[in-house]
Structure formats: structure tokens, C-alpha cells
Short mmCIF file of C-alpha atoms and ligand atoms in Angstrom, two decimals:
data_model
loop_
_atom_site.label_atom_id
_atom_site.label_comp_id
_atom_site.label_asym_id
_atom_site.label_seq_id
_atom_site.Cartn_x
_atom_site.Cartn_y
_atom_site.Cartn_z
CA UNK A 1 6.46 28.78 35.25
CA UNK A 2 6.30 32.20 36.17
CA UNK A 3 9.63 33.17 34.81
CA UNK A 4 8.45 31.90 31.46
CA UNK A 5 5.72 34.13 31.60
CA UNK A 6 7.60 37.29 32.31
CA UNK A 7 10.14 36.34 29.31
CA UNK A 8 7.08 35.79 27.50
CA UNK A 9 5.89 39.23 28.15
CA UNK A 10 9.20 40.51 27.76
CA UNK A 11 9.52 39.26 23.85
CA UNK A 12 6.03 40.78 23.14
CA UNK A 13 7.07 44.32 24.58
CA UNK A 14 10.46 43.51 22.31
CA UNK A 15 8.46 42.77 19.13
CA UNK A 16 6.27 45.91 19.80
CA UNK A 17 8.90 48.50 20.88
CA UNK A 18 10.97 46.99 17.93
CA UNK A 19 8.46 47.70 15.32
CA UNK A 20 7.72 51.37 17.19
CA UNK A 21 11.52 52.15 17.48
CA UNK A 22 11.77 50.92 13.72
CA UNK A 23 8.91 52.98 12.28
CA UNK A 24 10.59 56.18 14.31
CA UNK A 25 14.09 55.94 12.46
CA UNK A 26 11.97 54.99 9.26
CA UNK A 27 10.37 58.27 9.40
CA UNK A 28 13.04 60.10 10.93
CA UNK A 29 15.06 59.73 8.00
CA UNK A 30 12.14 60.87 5.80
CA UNK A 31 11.69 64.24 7.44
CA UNK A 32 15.12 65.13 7.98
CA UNK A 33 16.42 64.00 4.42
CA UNK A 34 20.27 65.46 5.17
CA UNK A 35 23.34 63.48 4.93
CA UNK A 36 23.59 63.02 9.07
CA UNK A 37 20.11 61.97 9.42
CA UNK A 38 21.29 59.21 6.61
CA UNK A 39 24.59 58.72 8.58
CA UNK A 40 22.59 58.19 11.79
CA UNK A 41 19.70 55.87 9.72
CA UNK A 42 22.31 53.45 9.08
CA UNK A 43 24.64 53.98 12.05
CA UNK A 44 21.61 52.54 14.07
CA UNK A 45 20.33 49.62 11.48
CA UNK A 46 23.96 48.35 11.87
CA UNK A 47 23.50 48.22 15.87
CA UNK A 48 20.20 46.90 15.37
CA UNK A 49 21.62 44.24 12.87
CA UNK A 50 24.47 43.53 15.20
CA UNK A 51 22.28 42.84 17.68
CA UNK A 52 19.77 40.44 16.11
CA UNK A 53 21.41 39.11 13.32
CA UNK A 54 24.62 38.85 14.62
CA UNK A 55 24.53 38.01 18.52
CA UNK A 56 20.90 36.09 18.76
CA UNK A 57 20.30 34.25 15.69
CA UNK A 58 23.78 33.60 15.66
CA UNK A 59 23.49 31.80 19.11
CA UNK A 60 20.48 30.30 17.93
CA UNK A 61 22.09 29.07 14.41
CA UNK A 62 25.02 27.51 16.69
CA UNK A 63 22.78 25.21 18.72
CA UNK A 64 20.73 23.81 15.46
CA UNK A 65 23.14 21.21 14.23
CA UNK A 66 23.79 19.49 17.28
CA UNK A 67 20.55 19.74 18.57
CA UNK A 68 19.31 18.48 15.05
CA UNK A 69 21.58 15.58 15.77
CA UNK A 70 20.80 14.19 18.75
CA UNK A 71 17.36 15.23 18.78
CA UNK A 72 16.63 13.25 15.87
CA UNK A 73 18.90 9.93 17.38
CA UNK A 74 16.78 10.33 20.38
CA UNK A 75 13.68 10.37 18.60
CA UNK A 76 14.41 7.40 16.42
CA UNK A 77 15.76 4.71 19.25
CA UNK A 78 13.03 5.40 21.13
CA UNK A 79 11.10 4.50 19.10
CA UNK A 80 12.94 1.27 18.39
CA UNK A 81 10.73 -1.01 15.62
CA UNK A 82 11.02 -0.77 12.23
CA UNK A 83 7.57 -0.93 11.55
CA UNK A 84 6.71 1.60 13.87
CA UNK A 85 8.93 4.16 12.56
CA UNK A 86 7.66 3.42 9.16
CA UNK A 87 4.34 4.44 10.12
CA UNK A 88 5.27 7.42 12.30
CA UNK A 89 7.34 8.89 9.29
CA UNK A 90 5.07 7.54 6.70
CA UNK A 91 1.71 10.09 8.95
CA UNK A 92 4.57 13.23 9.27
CA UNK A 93 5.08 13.41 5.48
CA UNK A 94 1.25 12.34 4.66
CA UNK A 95 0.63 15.24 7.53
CA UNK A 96 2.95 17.66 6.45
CA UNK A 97 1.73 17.49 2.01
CA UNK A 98 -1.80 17.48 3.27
CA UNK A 99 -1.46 20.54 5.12
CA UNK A 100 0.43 22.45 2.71
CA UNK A 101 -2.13 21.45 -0.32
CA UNK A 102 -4.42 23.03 2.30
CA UNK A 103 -2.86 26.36 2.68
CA UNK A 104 -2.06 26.61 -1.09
CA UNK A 105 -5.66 25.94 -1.42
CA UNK A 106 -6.70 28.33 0.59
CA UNK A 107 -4.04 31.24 -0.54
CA UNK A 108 -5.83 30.32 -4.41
CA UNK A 109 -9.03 31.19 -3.63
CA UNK A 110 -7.84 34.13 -2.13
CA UNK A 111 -6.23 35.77 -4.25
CA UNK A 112 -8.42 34.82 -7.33
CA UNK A 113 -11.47 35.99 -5.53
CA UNK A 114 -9.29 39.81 -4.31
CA UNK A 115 -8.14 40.70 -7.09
CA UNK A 116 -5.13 42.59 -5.72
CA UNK A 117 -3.05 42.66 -8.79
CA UNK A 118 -5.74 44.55 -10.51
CA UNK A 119 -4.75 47.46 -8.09
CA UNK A 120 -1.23 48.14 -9.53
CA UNK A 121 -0.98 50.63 -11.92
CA UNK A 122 1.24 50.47 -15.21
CA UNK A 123 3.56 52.87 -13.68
CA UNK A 124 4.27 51.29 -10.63
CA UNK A 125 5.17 48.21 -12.28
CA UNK A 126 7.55 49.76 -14.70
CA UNK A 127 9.17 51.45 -11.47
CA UNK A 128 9.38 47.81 -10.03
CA UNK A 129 10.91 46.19 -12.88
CA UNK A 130 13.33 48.93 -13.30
CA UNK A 131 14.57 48.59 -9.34
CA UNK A 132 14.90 45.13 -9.78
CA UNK A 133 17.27 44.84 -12.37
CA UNK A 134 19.56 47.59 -10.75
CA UNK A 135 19.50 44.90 -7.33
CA UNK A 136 22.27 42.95 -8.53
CA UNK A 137 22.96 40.87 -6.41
CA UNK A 138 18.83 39.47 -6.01
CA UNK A 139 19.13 39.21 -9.75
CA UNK A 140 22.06 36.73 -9.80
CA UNK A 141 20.34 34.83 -7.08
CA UNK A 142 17.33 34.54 -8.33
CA UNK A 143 18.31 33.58 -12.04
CA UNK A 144 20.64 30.92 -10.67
CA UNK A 145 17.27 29.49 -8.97
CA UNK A 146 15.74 30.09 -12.78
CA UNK A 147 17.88 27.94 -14.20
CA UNK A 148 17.85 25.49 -11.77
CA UNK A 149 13.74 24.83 -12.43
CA UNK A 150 11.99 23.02 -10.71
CA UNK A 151 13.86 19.39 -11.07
CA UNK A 152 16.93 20.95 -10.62
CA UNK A 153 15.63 21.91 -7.35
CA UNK A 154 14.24 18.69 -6.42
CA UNK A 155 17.83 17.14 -7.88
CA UNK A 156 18.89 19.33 -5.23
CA UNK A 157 17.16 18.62 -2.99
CA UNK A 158 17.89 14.65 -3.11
CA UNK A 159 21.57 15.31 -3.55
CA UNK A 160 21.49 17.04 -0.24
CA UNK A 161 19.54 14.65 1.99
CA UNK A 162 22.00 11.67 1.25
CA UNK A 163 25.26 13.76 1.85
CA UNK A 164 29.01 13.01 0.19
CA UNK A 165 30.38 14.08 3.20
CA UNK A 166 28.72 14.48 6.20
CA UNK A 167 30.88 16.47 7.98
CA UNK A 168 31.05 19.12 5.16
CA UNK A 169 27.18 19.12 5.39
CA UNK A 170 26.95 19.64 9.15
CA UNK A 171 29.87 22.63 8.82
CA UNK A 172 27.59 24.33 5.90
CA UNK A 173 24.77 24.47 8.50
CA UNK A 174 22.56 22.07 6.65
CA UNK A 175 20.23 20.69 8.76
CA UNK A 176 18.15 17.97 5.92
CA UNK A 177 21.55 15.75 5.73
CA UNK A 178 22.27 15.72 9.27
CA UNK A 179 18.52 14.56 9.79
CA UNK A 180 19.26 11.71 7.22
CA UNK A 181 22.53 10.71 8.76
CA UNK A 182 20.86 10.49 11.77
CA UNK A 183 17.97 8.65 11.11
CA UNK A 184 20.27 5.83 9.40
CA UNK A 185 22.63 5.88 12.61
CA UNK A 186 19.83 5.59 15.34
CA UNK A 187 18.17 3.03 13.33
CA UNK A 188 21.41 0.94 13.36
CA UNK A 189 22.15 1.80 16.84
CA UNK A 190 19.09 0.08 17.56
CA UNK A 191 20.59 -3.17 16.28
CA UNK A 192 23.52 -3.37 17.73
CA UNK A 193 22.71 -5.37 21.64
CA UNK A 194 22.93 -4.31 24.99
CA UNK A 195 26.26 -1.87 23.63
CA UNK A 196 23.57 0.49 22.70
CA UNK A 197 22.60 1.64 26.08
CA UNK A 198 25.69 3.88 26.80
CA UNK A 199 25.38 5.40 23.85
CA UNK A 200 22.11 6.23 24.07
CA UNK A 201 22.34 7.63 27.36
CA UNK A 202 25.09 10.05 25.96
CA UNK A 203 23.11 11.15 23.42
CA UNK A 204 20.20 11.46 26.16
CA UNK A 205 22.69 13.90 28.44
CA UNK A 206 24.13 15.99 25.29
CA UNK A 207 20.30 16.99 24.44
CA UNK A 208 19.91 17.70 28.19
CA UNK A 209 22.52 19.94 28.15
CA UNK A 210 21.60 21.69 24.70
CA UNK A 211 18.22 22.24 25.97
CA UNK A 212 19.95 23.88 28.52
CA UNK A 213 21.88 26.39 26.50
CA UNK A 214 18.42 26.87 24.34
CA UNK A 215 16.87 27.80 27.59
CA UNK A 216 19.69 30.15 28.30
CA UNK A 217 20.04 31.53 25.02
CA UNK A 218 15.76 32.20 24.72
CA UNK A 219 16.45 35.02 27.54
CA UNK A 220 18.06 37.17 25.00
CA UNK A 221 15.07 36.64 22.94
CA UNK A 222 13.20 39.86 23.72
CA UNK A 223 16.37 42.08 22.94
CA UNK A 224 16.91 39.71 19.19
CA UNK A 225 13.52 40.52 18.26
CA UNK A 226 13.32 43.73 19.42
CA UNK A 227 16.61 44.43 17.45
CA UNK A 228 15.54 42.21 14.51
CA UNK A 229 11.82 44.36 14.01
CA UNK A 230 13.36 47.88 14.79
CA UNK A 231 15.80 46.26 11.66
CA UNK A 232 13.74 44.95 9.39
CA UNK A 233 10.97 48.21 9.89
CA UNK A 234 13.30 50.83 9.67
CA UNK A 235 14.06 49.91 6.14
CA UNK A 236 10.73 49.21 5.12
CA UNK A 237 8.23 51.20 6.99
CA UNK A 238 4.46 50.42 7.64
CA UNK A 239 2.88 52.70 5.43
CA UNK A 240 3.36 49.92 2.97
CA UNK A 241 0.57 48.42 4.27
CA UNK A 242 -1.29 51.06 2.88
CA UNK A 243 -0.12 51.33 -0.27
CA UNK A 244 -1.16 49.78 -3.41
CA UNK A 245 1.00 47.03 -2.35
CA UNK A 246 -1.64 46.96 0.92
CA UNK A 247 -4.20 44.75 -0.37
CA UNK A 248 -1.32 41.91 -1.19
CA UNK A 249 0.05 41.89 1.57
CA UNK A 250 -3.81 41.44 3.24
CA UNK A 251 -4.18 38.75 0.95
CA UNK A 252 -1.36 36.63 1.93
CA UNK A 253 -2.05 37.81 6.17
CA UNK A 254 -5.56 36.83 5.70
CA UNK A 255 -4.31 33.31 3.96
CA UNK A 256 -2.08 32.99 7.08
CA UNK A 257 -4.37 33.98 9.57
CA UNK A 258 -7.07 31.32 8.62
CA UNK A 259 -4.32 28.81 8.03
CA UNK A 260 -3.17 29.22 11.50
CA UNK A 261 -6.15 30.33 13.25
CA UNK A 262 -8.88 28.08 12.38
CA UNK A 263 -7.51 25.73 10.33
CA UNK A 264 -4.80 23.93 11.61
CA UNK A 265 -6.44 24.35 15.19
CA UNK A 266 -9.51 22.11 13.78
CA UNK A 267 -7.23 19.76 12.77
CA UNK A 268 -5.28 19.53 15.78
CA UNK A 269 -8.36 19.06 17.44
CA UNK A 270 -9.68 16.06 15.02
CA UNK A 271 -6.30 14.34 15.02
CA UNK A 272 -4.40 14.90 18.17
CA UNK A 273 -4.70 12.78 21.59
CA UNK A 274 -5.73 14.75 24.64
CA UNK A 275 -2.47 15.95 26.29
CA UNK A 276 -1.25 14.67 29.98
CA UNK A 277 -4.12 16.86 31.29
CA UNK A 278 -6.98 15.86 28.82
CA UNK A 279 -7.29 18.90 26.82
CA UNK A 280 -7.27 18.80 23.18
CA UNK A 281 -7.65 22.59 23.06
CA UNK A 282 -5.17 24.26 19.69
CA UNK A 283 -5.07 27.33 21.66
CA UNK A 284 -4.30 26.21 25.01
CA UNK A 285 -1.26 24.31 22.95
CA UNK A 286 -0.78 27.51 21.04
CA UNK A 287 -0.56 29.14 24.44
CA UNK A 288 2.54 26.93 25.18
CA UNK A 289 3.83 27.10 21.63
CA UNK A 290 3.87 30.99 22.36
CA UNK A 291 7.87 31.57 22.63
CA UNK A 292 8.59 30.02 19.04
CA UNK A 293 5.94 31.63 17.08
CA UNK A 294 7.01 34.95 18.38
CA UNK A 295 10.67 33.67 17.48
CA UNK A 296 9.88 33.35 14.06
CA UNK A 297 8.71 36.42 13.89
CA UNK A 298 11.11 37.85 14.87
CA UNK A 299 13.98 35.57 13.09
CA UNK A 300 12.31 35.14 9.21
CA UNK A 301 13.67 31.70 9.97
CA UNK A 302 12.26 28.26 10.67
CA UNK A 303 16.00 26.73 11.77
CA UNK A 304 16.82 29.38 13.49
CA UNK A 305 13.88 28.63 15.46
CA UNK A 306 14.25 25.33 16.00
CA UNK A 307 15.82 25.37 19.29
CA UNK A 308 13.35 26.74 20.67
CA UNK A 309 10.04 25.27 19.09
CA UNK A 310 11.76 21.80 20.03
CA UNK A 311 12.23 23.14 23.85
CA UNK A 312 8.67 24.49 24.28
CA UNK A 313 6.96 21.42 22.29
CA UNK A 314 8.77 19.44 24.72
CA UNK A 315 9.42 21.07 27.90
CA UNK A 316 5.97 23.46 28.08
CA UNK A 317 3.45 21.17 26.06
CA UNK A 318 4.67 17.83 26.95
CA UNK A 319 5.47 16.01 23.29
CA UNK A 320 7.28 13.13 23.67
CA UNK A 321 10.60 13.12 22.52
CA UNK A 322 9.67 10.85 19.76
CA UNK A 323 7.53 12.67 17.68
CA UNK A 324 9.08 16.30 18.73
CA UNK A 325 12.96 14.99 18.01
CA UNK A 326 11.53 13.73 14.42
CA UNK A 327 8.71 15.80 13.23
CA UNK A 328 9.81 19.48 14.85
CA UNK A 329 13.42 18.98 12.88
CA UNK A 330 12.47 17.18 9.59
CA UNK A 331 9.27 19.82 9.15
CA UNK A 332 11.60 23.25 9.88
CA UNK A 333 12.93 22.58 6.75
CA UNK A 334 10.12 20.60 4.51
CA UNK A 335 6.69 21.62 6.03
CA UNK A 336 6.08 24.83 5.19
CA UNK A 337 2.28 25.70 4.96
CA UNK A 338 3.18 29.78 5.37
CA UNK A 339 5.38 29.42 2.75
CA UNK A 340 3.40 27.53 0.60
CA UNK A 341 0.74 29.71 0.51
CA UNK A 342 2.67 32.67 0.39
CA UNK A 343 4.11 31.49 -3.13
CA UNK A 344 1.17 30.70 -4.72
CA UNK A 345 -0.77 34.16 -3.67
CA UNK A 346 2.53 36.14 -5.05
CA UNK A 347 2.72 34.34 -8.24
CA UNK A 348 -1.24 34.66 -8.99
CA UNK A 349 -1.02 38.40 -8.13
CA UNK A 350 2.03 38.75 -10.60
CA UNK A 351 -0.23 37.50 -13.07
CA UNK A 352 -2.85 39.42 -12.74
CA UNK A 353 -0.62 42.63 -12.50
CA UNK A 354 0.25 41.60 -16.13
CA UNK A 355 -3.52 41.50 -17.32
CA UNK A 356 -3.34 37.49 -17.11
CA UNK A 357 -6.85 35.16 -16.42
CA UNK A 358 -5.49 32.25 -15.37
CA UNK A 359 -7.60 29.20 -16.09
CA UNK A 360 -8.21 26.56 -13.71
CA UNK A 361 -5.32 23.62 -14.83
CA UNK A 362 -2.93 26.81 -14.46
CA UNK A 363 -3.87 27.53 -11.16
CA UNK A 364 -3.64 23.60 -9.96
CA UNK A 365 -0.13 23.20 -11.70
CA UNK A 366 0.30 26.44 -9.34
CA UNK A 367 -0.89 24.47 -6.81
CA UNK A 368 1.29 21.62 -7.26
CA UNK A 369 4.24 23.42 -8.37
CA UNK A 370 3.80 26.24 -4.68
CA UNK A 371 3.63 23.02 -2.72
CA UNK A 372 6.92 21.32 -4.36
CA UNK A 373 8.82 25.18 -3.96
CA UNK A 374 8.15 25.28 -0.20
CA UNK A 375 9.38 21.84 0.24
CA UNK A 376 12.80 22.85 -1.57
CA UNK A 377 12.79 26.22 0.39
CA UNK A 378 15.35 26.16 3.29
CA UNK A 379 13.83 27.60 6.45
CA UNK A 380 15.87 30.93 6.37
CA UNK A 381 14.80 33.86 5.73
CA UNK A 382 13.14 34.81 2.16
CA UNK A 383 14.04 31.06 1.31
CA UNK A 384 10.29 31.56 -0.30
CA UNK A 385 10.84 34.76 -2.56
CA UNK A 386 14.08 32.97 -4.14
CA UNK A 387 12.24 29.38 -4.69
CA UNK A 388 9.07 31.60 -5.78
CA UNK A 389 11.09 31.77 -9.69
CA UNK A 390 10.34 27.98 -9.91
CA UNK A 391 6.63 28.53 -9.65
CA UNK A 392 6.72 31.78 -12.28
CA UNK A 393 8.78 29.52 -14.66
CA UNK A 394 5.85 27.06 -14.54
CA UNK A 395 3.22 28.99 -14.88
CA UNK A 396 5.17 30.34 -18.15
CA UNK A 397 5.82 27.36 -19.68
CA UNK A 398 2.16 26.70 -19.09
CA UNK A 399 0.52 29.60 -20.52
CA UNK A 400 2.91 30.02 -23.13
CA UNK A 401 2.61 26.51 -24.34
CA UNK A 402 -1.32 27.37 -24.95
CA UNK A 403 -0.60 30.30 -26.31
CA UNK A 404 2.76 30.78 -28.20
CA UNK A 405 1.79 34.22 -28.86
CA UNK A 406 1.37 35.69 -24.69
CA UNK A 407 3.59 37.70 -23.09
CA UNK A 408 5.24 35.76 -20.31
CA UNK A 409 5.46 37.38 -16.43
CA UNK A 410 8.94 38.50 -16.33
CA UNK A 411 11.34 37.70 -13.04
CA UNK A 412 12.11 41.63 -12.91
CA UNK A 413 8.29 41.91 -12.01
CA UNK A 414 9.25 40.30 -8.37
CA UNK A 415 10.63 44.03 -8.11
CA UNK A 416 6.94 44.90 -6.80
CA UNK A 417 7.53 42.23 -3.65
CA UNK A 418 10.89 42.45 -3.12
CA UNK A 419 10.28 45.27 -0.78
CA UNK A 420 7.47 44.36 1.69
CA UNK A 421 8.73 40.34 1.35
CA UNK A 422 10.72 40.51 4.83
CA UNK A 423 7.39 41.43 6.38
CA UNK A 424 5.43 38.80 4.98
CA UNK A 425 8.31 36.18 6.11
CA UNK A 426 8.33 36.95 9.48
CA UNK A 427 4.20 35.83 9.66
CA UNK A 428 4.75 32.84 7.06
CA UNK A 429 7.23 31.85 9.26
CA UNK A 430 5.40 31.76 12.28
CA UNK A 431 2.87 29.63 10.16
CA UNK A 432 5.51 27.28 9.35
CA UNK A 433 6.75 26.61 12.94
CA UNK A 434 3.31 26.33 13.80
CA UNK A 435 2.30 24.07 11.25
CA UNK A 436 5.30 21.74 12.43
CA UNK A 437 4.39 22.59 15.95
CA UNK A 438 1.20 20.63 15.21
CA UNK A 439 2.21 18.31 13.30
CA UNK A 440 4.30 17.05 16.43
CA UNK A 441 1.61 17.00 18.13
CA UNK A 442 -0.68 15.07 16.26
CA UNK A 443 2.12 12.33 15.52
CA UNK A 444 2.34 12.21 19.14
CA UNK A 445 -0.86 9.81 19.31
CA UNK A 446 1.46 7.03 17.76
CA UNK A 447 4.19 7.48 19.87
CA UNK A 448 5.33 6.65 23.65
CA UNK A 449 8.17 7.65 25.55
CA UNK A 450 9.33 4.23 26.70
CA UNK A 451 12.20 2.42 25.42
N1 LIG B 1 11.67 32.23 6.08
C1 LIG B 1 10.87 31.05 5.90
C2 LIG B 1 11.21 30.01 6.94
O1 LIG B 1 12.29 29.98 7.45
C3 LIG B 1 11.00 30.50 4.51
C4 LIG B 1 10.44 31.48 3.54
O2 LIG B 1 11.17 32.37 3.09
O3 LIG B 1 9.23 31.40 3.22
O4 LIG B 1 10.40 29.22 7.29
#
């Protein structure tokens, strides 16, 4: 218990010295402005990229797919009847759309009510446009997403939960047809007689063990994020928060923060049982959630996270493996309330950038349309900002379909985001881990441990 708390500490002194160390290199290159300084600016977001990217998210990345795996199996023969899986998956995705009409909700009246696109000047936006299309390699990726639309991306999205080949899927890293395959094998393994048992028990001792590694692996955790912040602010900087840019980025953080802070805690608090020691208090659970929401923050990534939201929701708050092994792995890459929100804030503030009022059935079809994109989003990082071209495509269509005569919002105009969009993933992340963090735990109520 105690060494949990001193790692604890340890990642928040590693996400503050990373953003301190980060903001030092991103002004020490400003003030020195000669080719060393430039030499050493890089030089040091390589280590720092080494570091994070390579070393700690690539341990974490390593453990997902197995730990997807038998998590999931675990999950599902415990729970054993038909009928009561039905309902336990039929509350996650009721659970999981609910909250994310929520957040878009809330991100909507937001935005509509700040106004921030109104504080962009014409100039900045042609500067924005014009540094997007020299980004190749963003404008490739994000046209390709264009053209997919928004059925393409659900087509997608089908295509890759019932898997050709299963082991291709697993060796891509893609965690949605593993979780199928899964499901379908533990539910059959539940049919199959007393033969069962072994196999279960194998399955029992594998997660055992990966938990294990997780717990090992979590103990680099304050050097990752340290490494990942002093990476991600170094190229970014904070005075963005400032800048005319500022009072976006507040609007989405704001979003977030009553998201995470009030709302989903209320509804923890409605929904969810009392825990082994009777408390039904969001921030006590919060408390014990504490090492994955500062792991998405660090990572920009819900899988990457995964690990180690299932070991805390399990090991520190208790969830059974039932509800944890199904609704922690399914929701890293479907529920994404951060995400959700996120899109439909950025899309409105594009809009109103270009001088458009956007009437009410535009803003529910962004609603609907934010809510679908986060779904098809993958939980790595600035999975949102690439989906995000779905929603802009719709709100097109939309406007220009009442009015052939409008100018549409252009994809070059995500040039204005692009730049501050790693900082806004690292909290929309946390608000998606969270969100499935609670989810878990309000599922729990239909679930028991025994098999
Ligand atoms: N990075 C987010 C996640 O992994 C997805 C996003 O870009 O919004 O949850």
C-alpha cells in the first residue's frame, strides 16, 4: 500500500518536472535561435522520445493483446449464463452511448455559448491553412479518413470486430477483434463440460502473471511520463494557452473537467453498488483509479493504458473480474466521452472561425455524428483529430445542402488545432479511461465473482 503511494507520488513529480523540463528546452531554443541550440532542441526530444515512446509505452503496448485476451475469457466464463451476459453487455454499451451523448452535450453548449472561434483573426487562419497543406504527411492521413466518411468508418469498423484472420489482427495490435474472438471462445468454453476447468484455470494463471509484469512495468511509469510531457511540451510550449488559441483549448478543459469532475462522479454515485467497504464515494474510487488517469496523460492513449486501468480497477478498487475483464477492454477502444466531446467543441469552433451560425438540427447531427467518430476512434493518440474529418464532412453536407450557395469549412482549417491537439489528448484521454473506469464500476452491481 505504501509503495503504491510513493510510485504514485513519483508519477506526479514525473508529469510536473516533465512539463517544467519541457517548457525549459521550449524556450531555450527560442532565445538562443543558433544552429546548436536547434541541434541540442532535438538531440534531447529524441532522448525524451526514446524514453517514453519507445521504452514505456512500448512495454505497455506489449502487454495489451494478451492481457486483452485473457482478460476478456476470464470475464466472460465467469460469468457463465447466456442471459446474464446479455444483460451485462447489453448496460456497458447502453452505459457507454449514454455517457458520451452526455459529454457531447455538454462540449455543445459550451462552445456555442464561448464563442471561441470568434477570437481568431482572418490572418491567423490563413497562416493555419497554409501550414497545413505543407504537413504532408497529416494531409494524406486525414483525406484518406475524408474519403472514408462516416459509413466507411463504421464499414470499418464492423469489418474489424469479426476478423479474417485472427492472428493477423492480434499481430497488428488490434485490440476490438481480439475482444470479439474472445468473447465467442469463452462463451463456447462455457459449453463444453467439466474439460473446461483446466482451461480456465490457465487462463486464470496467464492473467496472474500479466498483472504481474503490468505491476512491474507501472514502476517505470514516472520516468515514461516524465519523458513523454518534457516531449510533447518542448515542441509545443504553454504559452499556447494564452494565445488566441487559449480560449479553445479552455473550452474543451472546461468540457472535460465537468465531464469528469461532477458528472460522471454523480453518476457513479446513482448507479454503482457500495464497494467491499460501503462507500459509494467517485472520488475515493478516483483516488484508486489515480495511476491510470495520470497514465493517460501521460501516454495520449487509452490501450496503452489499459494495463494498468485493468490492474488498479481490479487490484486497488476491488472490481470483479467480470465487469473489469469486459467493460475496462471493450470501452478503451469504444467509450470515449473525452473524445467525444473534444470533436464536437473543435468542429463547432471551426465553424464559427469561418463566420458560420449553426442552427440547431446542425448542431444535433453534430451531436450524433461526434458520438459515432469517437466510437470509430482507436484509443491511440490523436485517434480524435484524424476521425474529427468525418464530423466536418457532415456538417458540410448539411449546411451545404440548405444552402448550395455557402462556403464549406475546409480540412486545411484543422491547421489552427493541429498544434495544441497533443495537449488536449493527453486530458481527453484521461476522460476516456475514466469514463471506462466507471463504467466498470457501475456494471459491477450485476456481476459476482463466483463461478
Ligand atoms: N488519444 C485518445 C485515446 O486514446 C483518442 C483521441 O485521440 O481522442 O483515448
Amino acid at each position: 500500500m505504501r509503495s503504491n503511494w510513493i510510485l504514485t507520488i513519483l508519477i506526479l513529480v514525473g508529469l510536473v518536472l516533465g512539463t517544467i523540463v519541457g517548457q525549459g528546452l521550449f524556450d531555450a531554443d527560442y532565445s538562443l535561435a543558433q544552429p546548436e541550440s536547434e541541434h541540442a532542441h532535438a538531440m534531447w526530444l529524441g532522448i525524451f522520445s526514446f524514453l517514453g515512446n519507445t521504452i514505456f509505452m512500448g512495454l505497455l503496448k506489449m502487454l495489451i493483446i494478451p492481457l486483452v485476451a485473457t482478460s476478456v475469457i476470464i470475464g466472460v466464463t465467469s460469468v457463465g449464463d447466456f442471459r446474464k451476459l446479455g444483460k451485462i453487455g447489453g448496460w456497458t454499451l447502453f452505459y457507454y452511448m449514454a455517457t458520451m451523448a452526455i459529454a457531447v452535450t455538454i462540449g455543445l453548449v459550451l462552445v456555442t455559448n464561448i464563442k471561441p472561434g470568434t477570437r481568431i483573426s482572418e490572418q491567423q487562419r490563413v497562416e493555419a491553412e497554409a501550414g497545413y497543406a505543407a504537413d504532408e504527411q497529416r494531409v494524406e492521413a486525414l483525406t484518406a479518413k475524408q474519403q472514408e466518411g462516416l459509413m466507411g468508418a463504421m464499414k470499418g469498423l464492423v469489418e474489424q470486430i469479426i476478423p479474417r484472420n485472427i492472428v493477423a489482427a492480434a499481430a497488428a495490435g488490434r485490440p476490438l477483434p481480439v475482444i470479439f474472438f474472445s468473447i465467442f471462445f469463452a462463451v463456447v468454453v462455457t459449453m463444453i463440460g467439466p474439460k473446461k476447468e483446466p482451461l480456465i484455470r490457465v487462463f486464470d494463471a496467464v492473467f496472474e502473471v500479466l498483472m504481474k509484469m503490468v505491476h512491474a512495468v507501472i514502476w517505470l511509469a514516472p520516468l515514461g511520463v516524465f519523458a513523454l510531457l518534457a516531449w510533447t511540451v518542448a515542441r509545443i510550449g504553454l504559452s499556447v494557452f494564452v494565445s488566441a488559441i487559449g480560449s479553445y483549448m479552455f473550452t474543451v478543459l472546461l468540457g472535460i473537467a465537468i465531464h469528469g469532475l461532477i458528472v460522471l462522479p454523480l453518476i457513479m454515485f446513482l448507479f454503482a453498488k457500495p464497494d467491499a467497504s460501503g462507500s459509494r464515494s467517485p472520488f475515493k474510487f478516483m483516488r484508486q483509479m489515480r495511476q491510470a488517469i495520470m497514465t493517460a496523460i501521460g501516454t495520449d492513449s487509452s490501450s496503452a493504458t489499459l494495463p494498468v486501468t485493468i490492474e488498479c480497477a481490479t487490484e486497488e478498487a476491488g472490481i470483479s473480474k467480470q465487469s473489469a475483464g469486459f467493460v475496462i477492454p471493450l470501452g478503451s477502444t469504444i467509450n470515449m466521452d473525452g473524445t467525444a466531446l473534444y470533436e464536437a467543441v473543435a468542429v463547432v469552433f471551426l465553424a464559427q472561425v469561418y463566420g458560420m451560425e449553426l442552427g440547431l438540427t446542425t448542431l444535433v447531427l453534430i451531436a450524433i455524428t461526434a458520438t459515432l467518430a469517437a466510437v470509430g476512434a482507436a484509443g491511440i493518440p490523436s485517434a480524435g483529430l484524424v476521425t474529427m474529418v468525418i464530423v466536418l464532412d457532415a456538417v458540410n453536407a448539411n449546411i451545404l445542402e440548405s444552402n448550395p450557395g455557402a462556403t464549406a469549412i475546409p480540412v486545411s482549417a484543422i491547421g489552427l488545432i493541429i498544434g495544441v491537439d497533443r495537449i488536449l489528448d493527453m486530458f481527453r484521454t484521461a476522460a476516456n479511461v475514466w469514463g471506462d473506469a466507471v463504467g466498470a464500476r457501475i456494471i459491477d452491481r450485476f456481476c459476482t465473482d463466483e463461478r
